mmCIF file of C-alpha atoms in Angstrom:
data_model
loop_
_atom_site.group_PDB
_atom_site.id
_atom_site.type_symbol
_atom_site.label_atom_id
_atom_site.label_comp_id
_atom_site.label_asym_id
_atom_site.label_seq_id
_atom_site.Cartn_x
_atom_site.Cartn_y
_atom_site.Cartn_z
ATOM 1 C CA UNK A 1 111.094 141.697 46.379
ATOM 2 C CA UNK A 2 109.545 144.809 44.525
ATOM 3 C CA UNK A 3 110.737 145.627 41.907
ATOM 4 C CA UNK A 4 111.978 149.226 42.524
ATOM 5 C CA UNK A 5 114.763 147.510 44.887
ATOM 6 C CA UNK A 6 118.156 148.623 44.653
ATOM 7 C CA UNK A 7 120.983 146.097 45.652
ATOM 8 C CA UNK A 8 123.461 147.234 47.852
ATOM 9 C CA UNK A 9 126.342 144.906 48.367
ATOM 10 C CA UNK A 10 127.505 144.812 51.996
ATOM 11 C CA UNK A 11 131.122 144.267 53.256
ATOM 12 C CA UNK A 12 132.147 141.317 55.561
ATOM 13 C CA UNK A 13 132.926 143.062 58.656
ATOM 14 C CA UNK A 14 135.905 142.012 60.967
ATOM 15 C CA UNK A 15 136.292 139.003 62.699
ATOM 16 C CA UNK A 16 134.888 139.762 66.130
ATOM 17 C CA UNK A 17 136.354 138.670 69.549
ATOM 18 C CA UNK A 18 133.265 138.353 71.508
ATOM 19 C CA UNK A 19 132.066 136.835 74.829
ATOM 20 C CA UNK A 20 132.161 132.506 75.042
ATOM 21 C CA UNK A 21 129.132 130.759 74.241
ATOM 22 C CA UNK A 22 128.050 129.778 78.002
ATOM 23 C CA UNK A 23 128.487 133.995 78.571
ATOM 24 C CA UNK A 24 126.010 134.681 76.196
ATOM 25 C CA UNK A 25 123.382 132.406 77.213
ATOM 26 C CA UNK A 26 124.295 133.691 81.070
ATOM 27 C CA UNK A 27 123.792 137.307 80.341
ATOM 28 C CA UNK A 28 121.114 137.362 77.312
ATOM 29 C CA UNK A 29 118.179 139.553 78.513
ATOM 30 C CA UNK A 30 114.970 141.109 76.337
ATOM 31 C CA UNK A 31 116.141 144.796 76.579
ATOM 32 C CA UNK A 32 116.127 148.285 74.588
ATOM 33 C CA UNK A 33 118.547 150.912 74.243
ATOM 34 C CA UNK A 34 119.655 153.420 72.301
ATOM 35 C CA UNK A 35 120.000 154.202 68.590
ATOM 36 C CA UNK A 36 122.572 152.146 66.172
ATOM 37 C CA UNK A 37 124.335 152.081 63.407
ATOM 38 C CA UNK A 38 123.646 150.377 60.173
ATOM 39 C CA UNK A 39 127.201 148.808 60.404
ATOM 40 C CA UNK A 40 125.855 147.084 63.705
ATOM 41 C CA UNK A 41 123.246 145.844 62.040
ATOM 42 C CA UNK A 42 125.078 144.568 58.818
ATOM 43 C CA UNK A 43 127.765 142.781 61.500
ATOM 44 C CA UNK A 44 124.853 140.798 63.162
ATOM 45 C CA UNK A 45 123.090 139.842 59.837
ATOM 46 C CA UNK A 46 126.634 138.470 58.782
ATOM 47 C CA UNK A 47 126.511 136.318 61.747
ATOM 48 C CA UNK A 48 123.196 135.195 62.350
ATOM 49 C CA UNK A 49 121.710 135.149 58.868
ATOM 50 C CA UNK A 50 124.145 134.688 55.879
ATOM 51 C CA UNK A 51 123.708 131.894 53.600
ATOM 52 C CA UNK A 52 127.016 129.391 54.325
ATOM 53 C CA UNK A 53 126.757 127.245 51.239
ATOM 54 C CA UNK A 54 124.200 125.285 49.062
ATOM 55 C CA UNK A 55 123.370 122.061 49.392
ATOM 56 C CA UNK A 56 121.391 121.354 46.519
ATOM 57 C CA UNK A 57 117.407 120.835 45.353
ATOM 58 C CA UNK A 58 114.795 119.703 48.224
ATOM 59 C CA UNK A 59 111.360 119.685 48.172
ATOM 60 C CA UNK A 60 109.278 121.048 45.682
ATOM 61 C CA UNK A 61 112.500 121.485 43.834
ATOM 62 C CA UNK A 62 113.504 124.328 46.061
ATOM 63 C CA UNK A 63 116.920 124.887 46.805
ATOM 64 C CA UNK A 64 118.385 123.614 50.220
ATOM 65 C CA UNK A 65 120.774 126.755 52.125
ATOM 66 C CA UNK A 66 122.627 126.107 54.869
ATOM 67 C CA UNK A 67 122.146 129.384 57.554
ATOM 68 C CA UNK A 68 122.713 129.321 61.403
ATOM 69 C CA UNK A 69 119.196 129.090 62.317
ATOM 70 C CA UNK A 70 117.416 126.283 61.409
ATOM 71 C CA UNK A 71 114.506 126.181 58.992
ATOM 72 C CA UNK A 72 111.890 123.663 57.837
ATOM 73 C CA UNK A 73 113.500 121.234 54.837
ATOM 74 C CA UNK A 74 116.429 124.109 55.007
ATOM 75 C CA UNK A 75 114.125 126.218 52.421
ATOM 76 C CA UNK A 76 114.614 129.543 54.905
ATOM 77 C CA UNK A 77 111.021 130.852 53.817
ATOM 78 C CA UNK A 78 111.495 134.004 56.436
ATOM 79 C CA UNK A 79 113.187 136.809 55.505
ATOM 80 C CA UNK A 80 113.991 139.839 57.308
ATOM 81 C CA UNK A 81 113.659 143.569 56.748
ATOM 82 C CA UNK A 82 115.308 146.327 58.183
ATOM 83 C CA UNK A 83 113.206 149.184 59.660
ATOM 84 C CA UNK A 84 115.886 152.043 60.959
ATOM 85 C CA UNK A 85 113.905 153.596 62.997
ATOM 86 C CA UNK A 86 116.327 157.188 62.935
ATOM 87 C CA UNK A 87 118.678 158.477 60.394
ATOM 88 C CA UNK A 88 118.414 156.553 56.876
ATOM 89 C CA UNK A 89 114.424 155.345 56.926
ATOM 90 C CA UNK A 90 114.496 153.663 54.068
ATOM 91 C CA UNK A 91 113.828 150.003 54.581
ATOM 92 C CA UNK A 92 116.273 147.139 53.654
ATOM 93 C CA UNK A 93 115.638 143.347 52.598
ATOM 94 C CA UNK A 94 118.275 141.476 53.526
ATOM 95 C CA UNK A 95 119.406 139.284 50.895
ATOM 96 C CA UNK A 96 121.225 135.806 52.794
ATOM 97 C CA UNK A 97 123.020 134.429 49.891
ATOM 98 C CA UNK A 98 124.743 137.888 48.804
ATOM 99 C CA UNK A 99 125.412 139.130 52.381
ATOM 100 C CA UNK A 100 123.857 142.385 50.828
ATOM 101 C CA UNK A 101 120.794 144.977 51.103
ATOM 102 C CA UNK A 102 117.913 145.698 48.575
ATOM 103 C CA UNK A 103 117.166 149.234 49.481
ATOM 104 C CA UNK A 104 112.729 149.507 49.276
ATOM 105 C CA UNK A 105 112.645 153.788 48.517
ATOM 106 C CA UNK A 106 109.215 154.313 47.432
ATOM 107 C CA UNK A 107 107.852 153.067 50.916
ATOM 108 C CA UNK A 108 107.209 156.102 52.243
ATOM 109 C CA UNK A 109 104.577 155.013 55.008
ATOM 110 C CA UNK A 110 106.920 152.080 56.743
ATOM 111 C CA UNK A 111 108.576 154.095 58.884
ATOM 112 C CA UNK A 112 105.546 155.618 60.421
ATOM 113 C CA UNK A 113 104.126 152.475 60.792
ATOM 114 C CA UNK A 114 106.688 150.263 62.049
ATOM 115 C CA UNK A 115 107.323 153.638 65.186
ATOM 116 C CA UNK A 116 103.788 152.969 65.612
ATOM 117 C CA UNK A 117 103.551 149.208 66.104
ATOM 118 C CA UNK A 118 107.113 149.775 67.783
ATOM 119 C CA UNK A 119 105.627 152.063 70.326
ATOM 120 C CA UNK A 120 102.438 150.089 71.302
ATOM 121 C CA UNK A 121 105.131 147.291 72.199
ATOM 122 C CA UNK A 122 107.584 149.149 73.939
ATOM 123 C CA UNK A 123 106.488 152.283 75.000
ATOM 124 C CA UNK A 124 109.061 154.005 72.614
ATOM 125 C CA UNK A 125 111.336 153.844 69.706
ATOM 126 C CA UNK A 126 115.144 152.866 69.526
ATOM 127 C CA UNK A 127 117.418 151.400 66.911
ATOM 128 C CA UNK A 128 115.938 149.018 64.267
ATOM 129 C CA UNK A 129 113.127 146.862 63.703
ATOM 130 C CA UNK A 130 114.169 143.085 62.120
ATOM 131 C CA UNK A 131 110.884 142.316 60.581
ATOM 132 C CA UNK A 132 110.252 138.480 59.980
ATOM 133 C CA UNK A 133 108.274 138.106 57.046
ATOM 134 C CA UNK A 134 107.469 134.274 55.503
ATOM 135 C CA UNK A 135 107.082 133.742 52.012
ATOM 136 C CA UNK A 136 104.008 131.103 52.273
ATOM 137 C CA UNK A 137 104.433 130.037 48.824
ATOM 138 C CA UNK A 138 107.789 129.052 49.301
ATOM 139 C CA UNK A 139 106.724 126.657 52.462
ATOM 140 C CA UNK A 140 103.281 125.615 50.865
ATOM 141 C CA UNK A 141 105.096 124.386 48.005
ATOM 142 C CA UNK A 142 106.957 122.161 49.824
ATOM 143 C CA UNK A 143 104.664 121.284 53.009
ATOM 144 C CA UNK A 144 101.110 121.000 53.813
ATOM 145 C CA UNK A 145 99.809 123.270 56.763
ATOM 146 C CA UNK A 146 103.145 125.636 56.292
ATOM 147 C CA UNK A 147 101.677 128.533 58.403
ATOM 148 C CA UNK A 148 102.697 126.232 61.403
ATOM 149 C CA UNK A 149 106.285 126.092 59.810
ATOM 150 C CA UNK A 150 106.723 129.509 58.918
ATOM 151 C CA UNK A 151 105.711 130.216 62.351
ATOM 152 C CA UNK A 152 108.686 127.671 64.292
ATOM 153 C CA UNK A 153 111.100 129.249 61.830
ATOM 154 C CA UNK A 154 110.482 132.686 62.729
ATOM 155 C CA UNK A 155 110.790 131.397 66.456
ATOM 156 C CA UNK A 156 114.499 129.961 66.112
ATOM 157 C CA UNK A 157 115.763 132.879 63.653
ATOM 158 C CA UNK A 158 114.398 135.156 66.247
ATOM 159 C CA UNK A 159 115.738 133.227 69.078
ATOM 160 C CA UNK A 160 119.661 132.851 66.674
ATOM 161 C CA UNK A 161 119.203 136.914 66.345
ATOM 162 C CA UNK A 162 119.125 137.892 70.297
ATOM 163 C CA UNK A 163 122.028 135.149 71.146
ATOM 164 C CA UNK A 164 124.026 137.082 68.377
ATOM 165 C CA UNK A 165 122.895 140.343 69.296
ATOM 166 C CA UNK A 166 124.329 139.715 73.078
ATOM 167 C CA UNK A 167 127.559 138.220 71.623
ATOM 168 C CA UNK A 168 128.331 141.177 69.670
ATOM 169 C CA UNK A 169 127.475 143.579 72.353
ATOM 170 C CA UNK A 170 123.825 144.620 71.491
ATOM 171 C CA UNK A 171 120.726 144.864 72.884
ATOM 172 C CA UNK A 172 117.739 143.061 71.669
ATOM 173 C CA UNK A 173 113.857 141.928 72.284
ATOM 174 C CA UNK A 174 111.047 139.750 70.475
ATOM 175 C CA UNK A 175 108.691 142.247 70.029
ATOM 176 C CA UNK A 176 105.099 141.068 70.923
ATOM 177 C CA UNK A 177 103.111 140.913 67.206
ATOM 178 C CA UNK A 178 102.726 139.843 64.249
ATOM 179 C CA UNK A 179 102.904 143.015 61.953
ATOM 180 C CA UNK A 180 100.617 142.260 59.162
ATOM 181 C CA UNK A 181 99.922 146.318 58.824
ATOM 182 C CA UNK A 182 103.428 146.634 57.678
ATOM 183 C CA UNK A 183 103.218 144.387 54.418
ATOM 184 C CA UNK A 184 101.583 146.868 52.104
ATOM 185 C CA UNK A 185 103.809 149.948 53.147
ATOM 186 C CA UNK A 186 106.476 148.329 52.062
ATOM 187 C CA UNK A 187 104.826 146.682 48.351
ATOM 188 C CA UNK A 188 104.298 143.092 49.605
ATOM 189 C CA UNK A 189 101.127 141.193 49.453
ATOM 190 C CA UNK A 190 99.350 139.917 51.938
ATOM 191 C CA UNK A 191 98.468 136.908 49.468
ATOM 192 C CA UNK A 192 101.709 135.426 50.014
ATOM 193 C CA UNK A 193 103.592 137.091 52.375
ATOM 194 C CA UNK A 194 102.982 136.138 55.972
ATOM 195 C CA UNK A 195 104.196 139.015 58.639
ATOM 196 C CA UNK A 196 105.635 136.125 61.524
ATOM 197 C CA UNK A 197 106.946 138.594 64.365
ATOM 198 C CA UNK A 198 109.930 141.072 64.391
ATOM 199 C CA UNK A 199 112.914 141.771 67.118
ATOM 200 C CA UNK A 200 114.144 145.178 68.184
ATOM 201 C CA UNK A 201 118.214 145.383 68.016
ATOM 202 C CA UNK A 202 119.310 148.837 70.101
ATOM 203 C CA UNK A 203 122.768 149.636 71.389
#
C-alpha cells in the first residue's frame, strides 16, 4: 500500500433483505449499467470481501483469514481497488480486515487509464472498476508456481463479487484483461504486484 494512503474507516451498512440463493444464480447475467454510488460499492465489499475472523499462522508464517471467497492456504493474496469511474476519482484499496478504504490521491493518471482499458472492453464507461491485484510475494512465500494460484483466486473472488452484486441489486461483468498498465498509476510495482483481472459493478 503506498505510503501516501489515507485510511478511511467504512460503516457496516444495513442488513439487506435480498433475493434467495437459487434467485441469484437464476437471474445472474454479465451486464453494465449506469453510474453508482460509493455506498453501493462499500455494501457489496461488506458482503463479498470482509475478513470474518482469524484463524491463526499458515504457511510461510502468514496469517490464515477467513473471507467468503476462497483463497489458496486462506492467505487472500488478491486485493481489490476501487476505480470510480465518475464523481470522486480517487482510487480506493480496500482493506478486508478493517472493512475500510485507503484513499491513493497522488494517482493522478488511474482514472484515465482504467476509462481507457474500461472502454476497449466494453465499448464505454459506467460505475466502478474492482481491480484484482495479487501480491506474488505473499503466495510465493508460501507456494511454489503461485502465479497459477493467484490466478484461481482472482477467478472465485471475481465469480463471489457478481453473485453478490445480483443479490444486492447490481449489475456486474468480468471484464476481459489483465490490467498490468494500471499498476504504476496507482504506485505499485510490477515486481510484486501481479494485475489478475478486474469486474465492472454498475447500477
Amino acid at each position: 500500500m503506498p505510503t501516501s494512503a489515507v485510511i478511511e474507516a467504512l460503516p457496516v451498512p444495513q442488513i439487506v433483505d435480498g433475493k434467495l440463493f437459487h434467485e441469484v444464480l437464476e437471474s445472474r447475467r454479465s451486464r453494465v449499467g449506469s453510474g453508482l454510488s460509493w455506498p453501493d460499492v462499500e455494501r457489496l465489499l461488506w458482503y463479498a470481501c470482509r475478513t470474518i475472523h482469524n484463524r491463526g499462522i499458515g504457511r510461510a508464517g502468514i496469517p490464515i483469514e477467513w473471507r467468503r471467497a476462497p483463497s489458496a492456504g486462506g492467505l487472500h493474496a488478491v486485493q481489490i481497488i476501487c476505480q470510480m469511474n465518475h464523481g470522486d476519482l480517487n482510487p480506493r484499496i480496500y482493506l478486508p480486515a478493517r472493512h475500510a478504504f485507503a484513499l491513493i490521491t497522488s494517482a493522478t493518471e488511474a482514472h484515465k487509464q482504467n476509462g481507457k482499458d474500461v472502454e476497449a472492453v466494453l465499448g464505454r464507461t459506467a460505475g466502478c472498476t474492482l481491480r484484482l491485484i495479487a501480491d506474488t510475494s505473499k503466495v510465493d512465500a508460501a507456494y511454489q508456481h503461485g502465479e497459477s494460484l493467484a490466478w484461481r483466486d482472482s477467478g472465485a473472488l471475481g465469480a463471489t463479487l457478481c453473485l453478490v452484486a445480483e443479490w444486492l441489486g447490481l449489475k456486474s461483468t468480468i471484464l476481459g484483461f489483465a490490467g498490468n498498465s494500471y499498476l504504476k498509476t496507482i504506485g505499485f510495482s510490477e515486481d510484486r504486484f501481479l494485475a489478475v483481472g478486474a469486474v465492472q459493478l454498475s447500477s
